[in-house]
mmCIF file of C-alpha atoms and ligand atoms in Angstrom:
data_model
loop_
_atom_site.group_PDB
_atom_site.id
_atom_site.type_symbol
_atom_site.label_atom_id
_atom_site.label_comp_id
_atom_site.label_asym_id
_atom_site.label_seq_id
_atom_site.Cartn_x
_atom_site.Cartn_y
_atom_site.Cartn_z
ATOM 1 C CA MET A 1 0.337 -0.006 -0.147
ATOM 2 C CA CYS A 2 1.283 3.567 -0.842
ATOM 3 C CA LEU A 3 2.302 5.326 2.449
ATOM 4 C CA LEU A 4 0.115 8.463 2.392
ATOM 5 C CA LYS A 5 1.618 11.971 2.396
ATOM 6 C CA LEU A 6 0.352 15.572 2.860
ATOM 7 C CA LYS A 7 2.529 18.574 1.740
ATOM 8 C CA ILE A 8 2.274 22.012 4.430
ATOM 9 C CA LEU A 9 3.257 25.024 3.316
ATOM 10 C CA HIS A 10 3.317 27.852 6.276
ATOM 11 C CA LEU A 11 3.576 31.179 5.021
ATOM 12 C CA PHE A 12 5.751 33.510 6.787
ATOM 13 C CA PRO A 13 6.175 32.649 10.131
ATOM 14 C CA ASP A 14 9.421 35.325 10.540
ATOM 15 C CA LEU A 15 6.830 37.777 10.446
ATOM 16 C CA LEU A 16 2.890 36.383 11.169
ATOM 17 C CA ASP A 17 3.285 34.226 14.443
ATOM 18 C CA GLN A 18 1.499 35.646 17.403
ATOM 19 C CA TYR A 19 1.039 33.195 20.016
ATOM 20 C CA PHE A 20 2.898 30.733 18.415
ATOM 21 C CA ASP A 21 0.441 29.716 15.526
ATOM 22 C CA SER A 22 3.559 27.577 14.147
ATOM 23 C CA GLY A 23 2.647 24.993 17.374
ATOM 24 C CA ASN A 24 -0.692 24.441 14.294
ATOM 25 C CA ILE A 25 1.778 22.926 11.944
ATOM 26 C CA LEU A 26 3.422 20.818 14.686
ATOM 27 C CA CYS A 27 0.083 19.763 16.104
ATOM 28 C CA MET A 28 -0.734 18.924 12.200
ATOM 29 C CA GLU A 29 2.713 17.096 11.413
ATOM 30 C CA LYS A 30 2.053 14.747 14.863
ATOM 31 C CA ARG A 31 -1.168 13.780 14.316
ATOM 32 C CA LEU A 32 -0.035 13.093 10.845
ATOM 33 C CA ARG A 33 2.830 10.698 12.244
ATOM 34 C CA TRP A 34 1.247 9.015 14.751
ATOM 35 C CA ARG A 35 -1.169 7.448 12.208
ATOM 36 C CA GLY A 36 1.825 6.722 10.198
ATOM 37 C CA ILE A 37 1.038 9.112 7.452
ATOM 38 C CA ASP A 38 4.372 11.220 6.301
ATOM 39 C CA CYS A 39 3.774 15.013 5.803
ATOM 40 C CA GLU A 40 6.354 17.435 4.547
ATOM 41 C CA ILE A 41 6.460 20.913 5.643
ATOM 42 C CA ALA A 42 7.790 24.220 3.477
ATOM 43 C CA SER A 43 7.591 27.861 4.809
ATOM 44 C CA ILE A 44 8.898 30.946 2.968
ATOM 45 C CA CYS A 45 9.780 33.829 4.342
ATOM 46 C CA HIS A 46 8.894 37.576 3.623
ATOM 47 C CA GLY A 47 10.691 38.848 0.369
ATOM 48 C CA GLU A 48 10.648 34.867 -0.867
ATOM 49 C CA SER A 49 8.713 33.607 -3.769
ATOM 50 C CA LEU A 50 5.171 31.384 -3.546
ATOM 51 C CA PRO A 51 6.129 27.705 -4.807
ATOM 52 C CA ASP A 52 4.094 26.036 -6.707
ATOM 53 C CA LEU A 53 0.666 25.634 -5.015
ATOM 54 C CA SER A 54 -0.533 22.777 -7.694
ATOM 55 C CA ASP A 55 1.081 20.221 -5.206
ATOM 56 C CA VAL A 56 0.291 21.882 -2.117
ATOM 57 C CA ASP A 57 -2.117 20.316 0.725
ATOM 58 C CA PHE A 58 -2.521 22.786 3.497
ATOM 59 C CA ILE A 59 -1.107 26.709 3.908
ATOM 60 C CA LEU A 60 -0.861 27.979 7.606
ATOM 61 C CA LEU A 61 -0.714 32.004 7.737
ATOM 62 C CA GLY A 62 -0.819 33.009 11.162
ATOM 63 C CA GLY A 63 -1.474 36.387 12.606
ATOM 64 C CA GLY A 64 0.745 39.621 13.842
ATOM 65 C CA ALA A 65 0.526 43.213 14.792
ATOM 66 C CA ASP A 66 0.000 45.680 12.092
ATOM 67 C CA ASN A 67 3.127 46.722 10.617
ATOM 68 C CA GLU A 68 3.813 42.917 10.217
ATOM 69 C CA GLN A 69 0.595 42.509 8.965
ATOM 70 C CA LEU A 70 0.779 45.085 6.149
ATOM 71 C CA SER A 71 4.245 43.959 5.057
ATOM 72 C CA VAL A 72 3.028 40.332 4.094
ATOM 73 C CA CYS A 73 -0.051 41.941 2.453
ATOM 74 C CA ARG A 74 1.683 43.875 0.451
ATOM 75 C CA HIS A 75 4.470 41.445 -0.374
ATOM 76 C CA LEU A 76 1.314 38.646 -0.854
ATOM 77 C CA LEU A 77 -0.538 40.930 -3.361
ATOM 78 C CA ASN A 78 2.660 39.653 -6.165
ATOM 79 C CA PHE A 79 1.020 36.053 -5.670
ATOM 80 C CA LYS A 80 -2.979 36.569 -4.973
ATOM 81 C CA ASN A 81 -3.783 34.814 -7.991
ATOM 82 C CA GLU A 82 -1.694 32.063 -7.418
ATOM 83 C CA LEU A 83 -3.091 31.801 -3.649
ATOM 84 C CA LYS A 84 -7.359 32.327 -5.364
ATOM 85 C CA ALA A 85 -6.688 29.952 -7.647
ATOM 86 C CA TYR A 86 -5.545 27.471 -4.829
ATOM 87 C CA ILE A 87 -8.465 28.424 -2.732
ATOM 88 C CA GLU A 88 -10.904 28.062 -5.450
ATOM 89 C CA ASP A 89 -9.429 24.732 -5.935
ATOM 90 C CA ASN A 90 -10.953 23.620 -2.191
ATOM 91 C CA GLY A 91 -6.892 23.836 -1.309
ATOM 92 C CA SER A 92 -7.446 23.661 2.549
ATOM 93 C CA MET A 93 -5.705 26.559 3.996
ATOM 94 C CA LEU A 94 -5.960 28.210 7.763
ATOM 95 C CA SER A 95 -5.978 32.047 8.473
ATOM 96 C CA ILE A 96 -5.810 33.316 11.847
ATOM 97 C CA CYS A 97 -6.081 36.685 13.232
ATOM 98 C CA GLY A 98 -4.103 39.319 10.914
ATOM 99 C CA GLY A 99 -3.774 36.602 7.701
ATOM 100 C CA TYR A 100 -7.230 36.362 7.981
ATOM 101 C CA GLN A 101 -8.596 40.289 7.604
ATOM 102 C CA LEU A 102 -5.756 40.566 4.642
ATOM 103 C CA LEU A 103 -7.889 37.992 2.476
ATOM 104 C CA GLY A 104 -11.064 40.863 2.472
ATOM 105 C CA ASN A 105 -10.948 43.688 0.158
ATOM 106 C CA TYR A 106 -9.342 45.929 2.727
ATOM 107 C CA TYR A 107 -8.033 47.195 6.204
ATOM 108 C CA LYS A 108 -9.483 50.089 7.921
ATOM 109 C CA LEU A 109 -6.807 51.814 10.375
ATOM 110 C CA LYS A 110 -7.716 55.215 11.976
ATOM 111 C CA ASP A 111 -6.053 57.233 9.393
ATOM 112 C CA GLU A 112 -5.101 54.876 6.468
ATOM 113 C CA THR A 113 -7.072 52.362 4.898
ATOM 114 C CA VAL A 114 -4.718 49.556 3.160
ATOM 115 C CA LYS A 115 -6.105 47.061 0.336
ATOM 116 C CA GLY A 116 -6.237 43.703 0.896
ATOM 117 C CA LEU A 117 -6.152 40.669 -1.830
ATOM 118 C CA GLU A 118 -9.486 40.815 -2.759
ATOM 119 C CA ILE A 119 -9.914 37.134 -2.652
ATOM 120 C CA LEU A 120 -12.747 36.886 -0.035
ATOM 121 C CA ASP A 121 -15.437 39.340 -0.582
ATOM 122 C CA ILE A 122 -14.728 40.701 3.374
ATOM 123 C CA TYR A 123 -13.901 43.463 5.202
ATOM 124 C CA THR A 124 -12.062 44.683 8.178
ATOM 125 C CA GLU A 125 -12.054 48.035 9.975
ATOM 126 C CA SER A 126 -10.713 48.742 13.220
ATOM 127 C CA GLY A 127 -12.462 49.542 16.564
ATOM 128 C CA ASP A 128 -12.765 51.287 19.679
ATOM 129 C CA GLY A 129 -10.381 49.024 21.774
ATOM 130 C CA ARG A 130 -9.086 45.729 21.440
ATOM 131 C CA LEU A 131 -11.348 42.535 21.380
ATOM 132 C CA ILE A 132 -8.900 40.564 24.170
ATOM 133 C CA GLY A 133 -9.732 37.086 25.815
ATOM 134 C CA ASP A 134 -10.789 33.355 25.471
ATOM 135 C CA ILE A 135 -13.037 32.514 23.210
ATOM 136 C CA ILE A 136 -15.337 29.016 22.506
ATOM 137 C CA LEU A 137 -16.943 29.460 19.559
ATOM 138 C CA GLU A 138 -19.448 26.240 18.086
ATOM 139 C CA ALA A 139 -18.942 24.475 14.419
ATOM 140 C CA ASP A 140 -21.940 23.213 13.346
ATOM 141 C CA PHE A 141 -19.569 21.056 10.580
ATOM 142 C CA LEU A 142 -17.998 20.157 14.542
ATOM 143 C CA GLU A 143 -20.296 17.325 16.484
ATOM 144 C CA ASP A 144 -20.001 16.929 19.925
ATOM 145 C CA SER A 145 -17.303 19.528 20.936
ATOM 146 C CA TYR A 146 -16.060 23.098 21.041
ATOM 147 C CA VAL A 147 -13.461 25.268 19.716
ATOM 148 C CA VAL A 148 -11.749 27.302 22.133
ATOM 149 C CA GLY A 149 -8.631 29.888 21.607
ATOM 150 C CA PHE A 150 -7.638 33.244 22.787
ATOM 151 C CA GLU A 151 -8.576 36.325 20.462
ATOM 152 C CA ASN A 152 -6.748 39.999 20.683
ATOM 153 C CA HIS A 153 -7.289 42.132 17.699
ATOM 154 C CA GLY A 154 -8.372 46.115 17.220
ATOM 155 C CA GLY A 155 -10.213 45.177 13.898
ATOM 156 C CA ARG A 156 -14.025 43.939 13.707
ATOM 157 C CA THR A 157 -14.491 42.136 10.581
ATOM 158 C CA PHE A 158 -17.302 41.736 8.211
ATOM 159 C CA ILE A 159 -18.360 38.707 6.388
ATOM 160 C CA GLY A 160 -21.568 39.217 4.448
ATOM 161 C CA ASP A 161 -23.134 36.451 3.586
ATOM 162 C CA TYR A 162 -20.565 33.955 3.644
ATOM 163 C CA LYS A 163 -20.499 31.149 6.130
ATOM 164 C CA PRO A 164 -19.122 31.838 9.722
ATOM 165 C CA PHE A 165 -16.990 29.628 11.094
ATOM 166 C CA GLY A 166 -18.249 29.047 14.124
ATOM 167 C CA LYS A 167 -21.002 30.898 16.637
ATOM 168 C CA VAL A 168 -19.506 32.286 19.936
ATOM 169 C CA LEU A 169 -20.655 30.975 23.130
ATOM 170 C CA TYR A 170 -17.860 33.731 25.270
ATOM 171 C CA GLY A 171 -15.949 36.038 23.872
ATOM 172 C CA ASN A 172 -16.312 38.668 20.383
ATOM 173 C CA GLY A 173 -15.071 37.173 17.011
ATOM 174 C CA ASN A 174 -15.875 38.948 14.037
ATOM 175 C CA SER A 175 -16.891 41.606 15.581
ATOM 176 C CA ASP A 176 -17.793 43.542 19.483
ATOM 177 C CA ASN A 177 -20.757 40.509 20.218
ATOM 178 C CA CYS A 178 -21.654 39.964 17.098
ATOM 179 C CA GLY A 179 -22.625 36.430 17.839
ATOM 180 C CA TYR A 180 -19.974 34.957 15.047
ATOM 181 C CA ASP A 181 -16.378 34.313 14.631
ATOM 182 C CA GLY A 182 -14.493 33.810 11.186
ATOM 183 C CA ILE A 183 -15.184 32.133 8.197
ATOM 184 C CA VAL A 184 -15.400 29.121 6.164
ATOM 185 C CA TYR A 185 -15.188 28.970 2.454
ATOM 186 C CA LYS A 186 -14.747 25.723 0.656
ATOM 187 C CA ASN A 187 -11.516 24.200 2.246
ATOM 188 C CA LEU A 188 -10.000 27.701 3.932
ATOM 189 C CA ILE A 189 -11.001 28.385 7.580
ATOM 190 C CA GLY A 190 -10.472 32.238 8.632
ATOM 191 C CA THR A 191 -10.618 32.828 11.913
ATOM 192 C CA TYR A 192 -9.546 35.202 15.105
ATOM 193 C CA LEU A 193 -8.479 32.235 17.157
ATOM 194 C CA HIS A 194 -5.061 31.924 18.161
ATOM 195 C CA GLY A 195 -3.531 29.898 20.799
ATOM 196 C CA PRO A 196 -2.115 28.043 18.985
ATOM 197 C CA LEU A 197 -5.768 26.649 17.688
ATOM 198 C CA LEU A 198 -5.343 22.984 16.560
ATOM 199 C CA PRO A 199 -3.546 21.761 19.768
ATOM 200 C CA LYS A 200 -6.878 22.789 21.917
ATOM 201 C CA ASN A 201 -8.957 21.423 18.947
ATOM 202 C CA PRO A 202 -8.073 18.004 17.933
ATOM 203 C CA LYS A 203 -11.481 17.301 16.491
ATOM 204 C CA LEU A 204 -10.989 20.317 13.904
ATOM 205 C CA THR A 205 -6.933 19.289 13.319
ATOM 206 C CA ASP A 206 -8.758 16.021 12.082
ATOM 207 C CA TYR A 207 -11.534 17.507 10.125
ATOM 208 C CA ILE A 208 -8.204 19.517 8.201
ATOM 209 C CA LEU A 209 -6.189 16.510 8.051
ATOM 210 C CA THR A 210 -9.123 14.709 6.540
ATOM 211 C CA ASN A 211 -10.170 16.904 3.870
ATOM 212 C CA ALA A 212 -6.587 17.596 2.576
ATOM 213 C CA LEU A 213 -6.223 14.055 2.397
ATOM 214 C CA LYS A 214 -9.511 13.488 0.242
ATOM 215 C CA ARG A 215 -8.481 16.392 -2.020
ATOM 216 C CA ARG A 216 -4.831 14.959 -2.948
ATOM 217 C CA TYR A 217 -6.100 11.178 -2.605
ATOM 218 C CA GLY A 218 -10.511 11.058 -3.226
ATOM 219 C CA ASP A 219 -12.014 8.297 -0.138
ATOM 220 C CA PHE A 220 -8.350 7.458 1.533
ATOM 221 C CA GLY A 221 -10.664 5.356 4.170
ATOM 222 C CA GLU A 222 -11.042 7.096 7.927
ATOM 223 C CA LEU A 223 -7.857 8.523 10.187
ATOM 224 C CA VAL A 224 -7.105 6.007 12.841
ATOM 225 C CA PRO A 225 -9.069 7.444 15.622
ATOM 226 C CA LEU A 226 -6.394 8.987 18.683
ATOM 227 C CA ASP A 227 -6.292 8.810 22.311
ATOM 228 C CA ASP A 228 -7.168 12.577 22.975
ATOM 229 C CA ILE A 229 -8.358 12.179 26.362
ATOM 230 C CA ILE A 230 -5.405 14.910 27.742
ATOM 231 C CA GLU A 231 -6.406 17.744 24.612
ATOM 232 C CA LEU A 232 -10.197 17.107 25.392
ATOM 233 C CA GLN A 233 -10.092 17.636 29.329
ATOM 234 C CA ALA A 234 -8.021 20.362 28.419
ATOM 235 C CA ASN A 235 -10.509 21.985 25.797
ATOM 236 C CA GLU A 236 -12.935 21.114 29.060
ATOM 237 C CA TYR A 237 -11.651 23.126 31.208
ATOM 238 C CA ILE A 238 -11.413 26.092 29.285
ATOM 239 C CA VAL A 239 -15.839 25.151 28.565
ATOM 240 C CA ASN A 240 -16.203 24.455 32.283
ATOM 241 C CA ARG A 241 -14.598 28.118 33.136
ATOM 242 C CA TYR A 242 -16.889 30.340 31.380
ATOM 243 C CA LEU A 243 -19.737 28.122 30.159
ATOM 244 C CA ASP A 244 -20.610 26.615 33.677
ATOM 245 C CA LYS A 245 -21.119 23.146 31.827
ATOM 246 C CA LYS A 246 -20.253 20.028 33.904
ATOM 247 C CA GLU A 247 -19.088 17.390 31.274
ATOM 248 C CA THR A 248 -18.783 18.243 27.297
ATOM 249 C CA ARG A 249 -20.953 16.306 25.481
ATOM 250 C CA PHE A 250 -18.025 14.576 23.524
ATOM 251 C CA ILE A 251 -16.156 13.872 27.148
ATOM 252 C CA LYS A 252 -19.185 12.305 28.223
ATOM 253 C CA ARG A 253 -19.977 9.847 24.962
ATOM 254 C CA TRP A 254 -15.931 9.282 24.871
ATOM 255 C CA LYS A 255 -15.965 8.161 28.566
ATOM 256 C CA ARG A 256 -18.816 5.603 27.716
ATOM 257 C CA LYS A 257 -16.710 3.638 25.006
ATOM 258 C CA ILE A 258 -13.682 2.949 27.593
HETATM 259 N N1 LIG B 1 -3.369 43.523 13.001
HETATM 260 C C1 LIG B 1 -4.538 42.657 13.507
HETATM 261 C C2 LIG B 1 -5.751 43.582 14.730
HETATM 262 O O1 LIG B 1 -5.173 43.651 15.613
HETATM 263 C C3 LIG B 1 -4.279 41.904 13.972
HETATM 264 C C4 LIG B 1 -4.118 41.091 14.937
HETATM 265 C C5 LIG B 1 -3.324 39.843 15.449
HETATM 266 O O2 LIG B 1 -3.227 39.406 14.143
HETATM 267 N N2 LIG B 1 -3.663 39.094 16.504
HETATM 268 O O3 LIG B 1 -6.773 43.782 14.585
#
């Protein structure tokens, strides 16, 4: 049987790595290798060209402060058609906070408006004060689990009729108390959740890995389940802290199985 393999591309770890967004890649790599699936990781830094995306299975674009975000955005304007084509072709991508904002039409700051990549028909405006703190979401495509993370952003993002990534149960998300965070478009997830996000949310990681494997191999079967009890307990701790739930539904179901 041929060994399955995914190719992961990390965009600008040198500039957009707030709260160690790179940990998302480590998490993906571990969860692939624990299942005997191979993984190749490449990264490009500021000033370097985007490689051929036709052979890429997943892209991470993290978040960062406005200055770094704007440098990346200016640089990526040279490659926006390639990135758009990758996303339209169902390429998997996770873009976080500043990386999510720059995919839109513009980012309006107090005294300038910065043109975005115009890959998504969304926009961001800086608001009064920053939205900072733990955040909990419910994503309808992730059965029986909550998505937990940490947000810290001055920008408020308006997504029109796109599908949001999740309903906010605690925190802010796209804008002040708007009820939703992020966006899902094809296999792209844009979100305000740092953390890094994936180690805290194993079901979300496996959802992303499954989509990327399906795109490359078609029906590859199913991911072998892993023992996620520690990750799920950490996730549950945050949920209990803010939502006052005794035990998340997913942990209950998991315990019933063992
Ligand atoms: N610079 C953006 C903002 O403050 C993004 C911040 C981030 O990526 N954490 O809105």
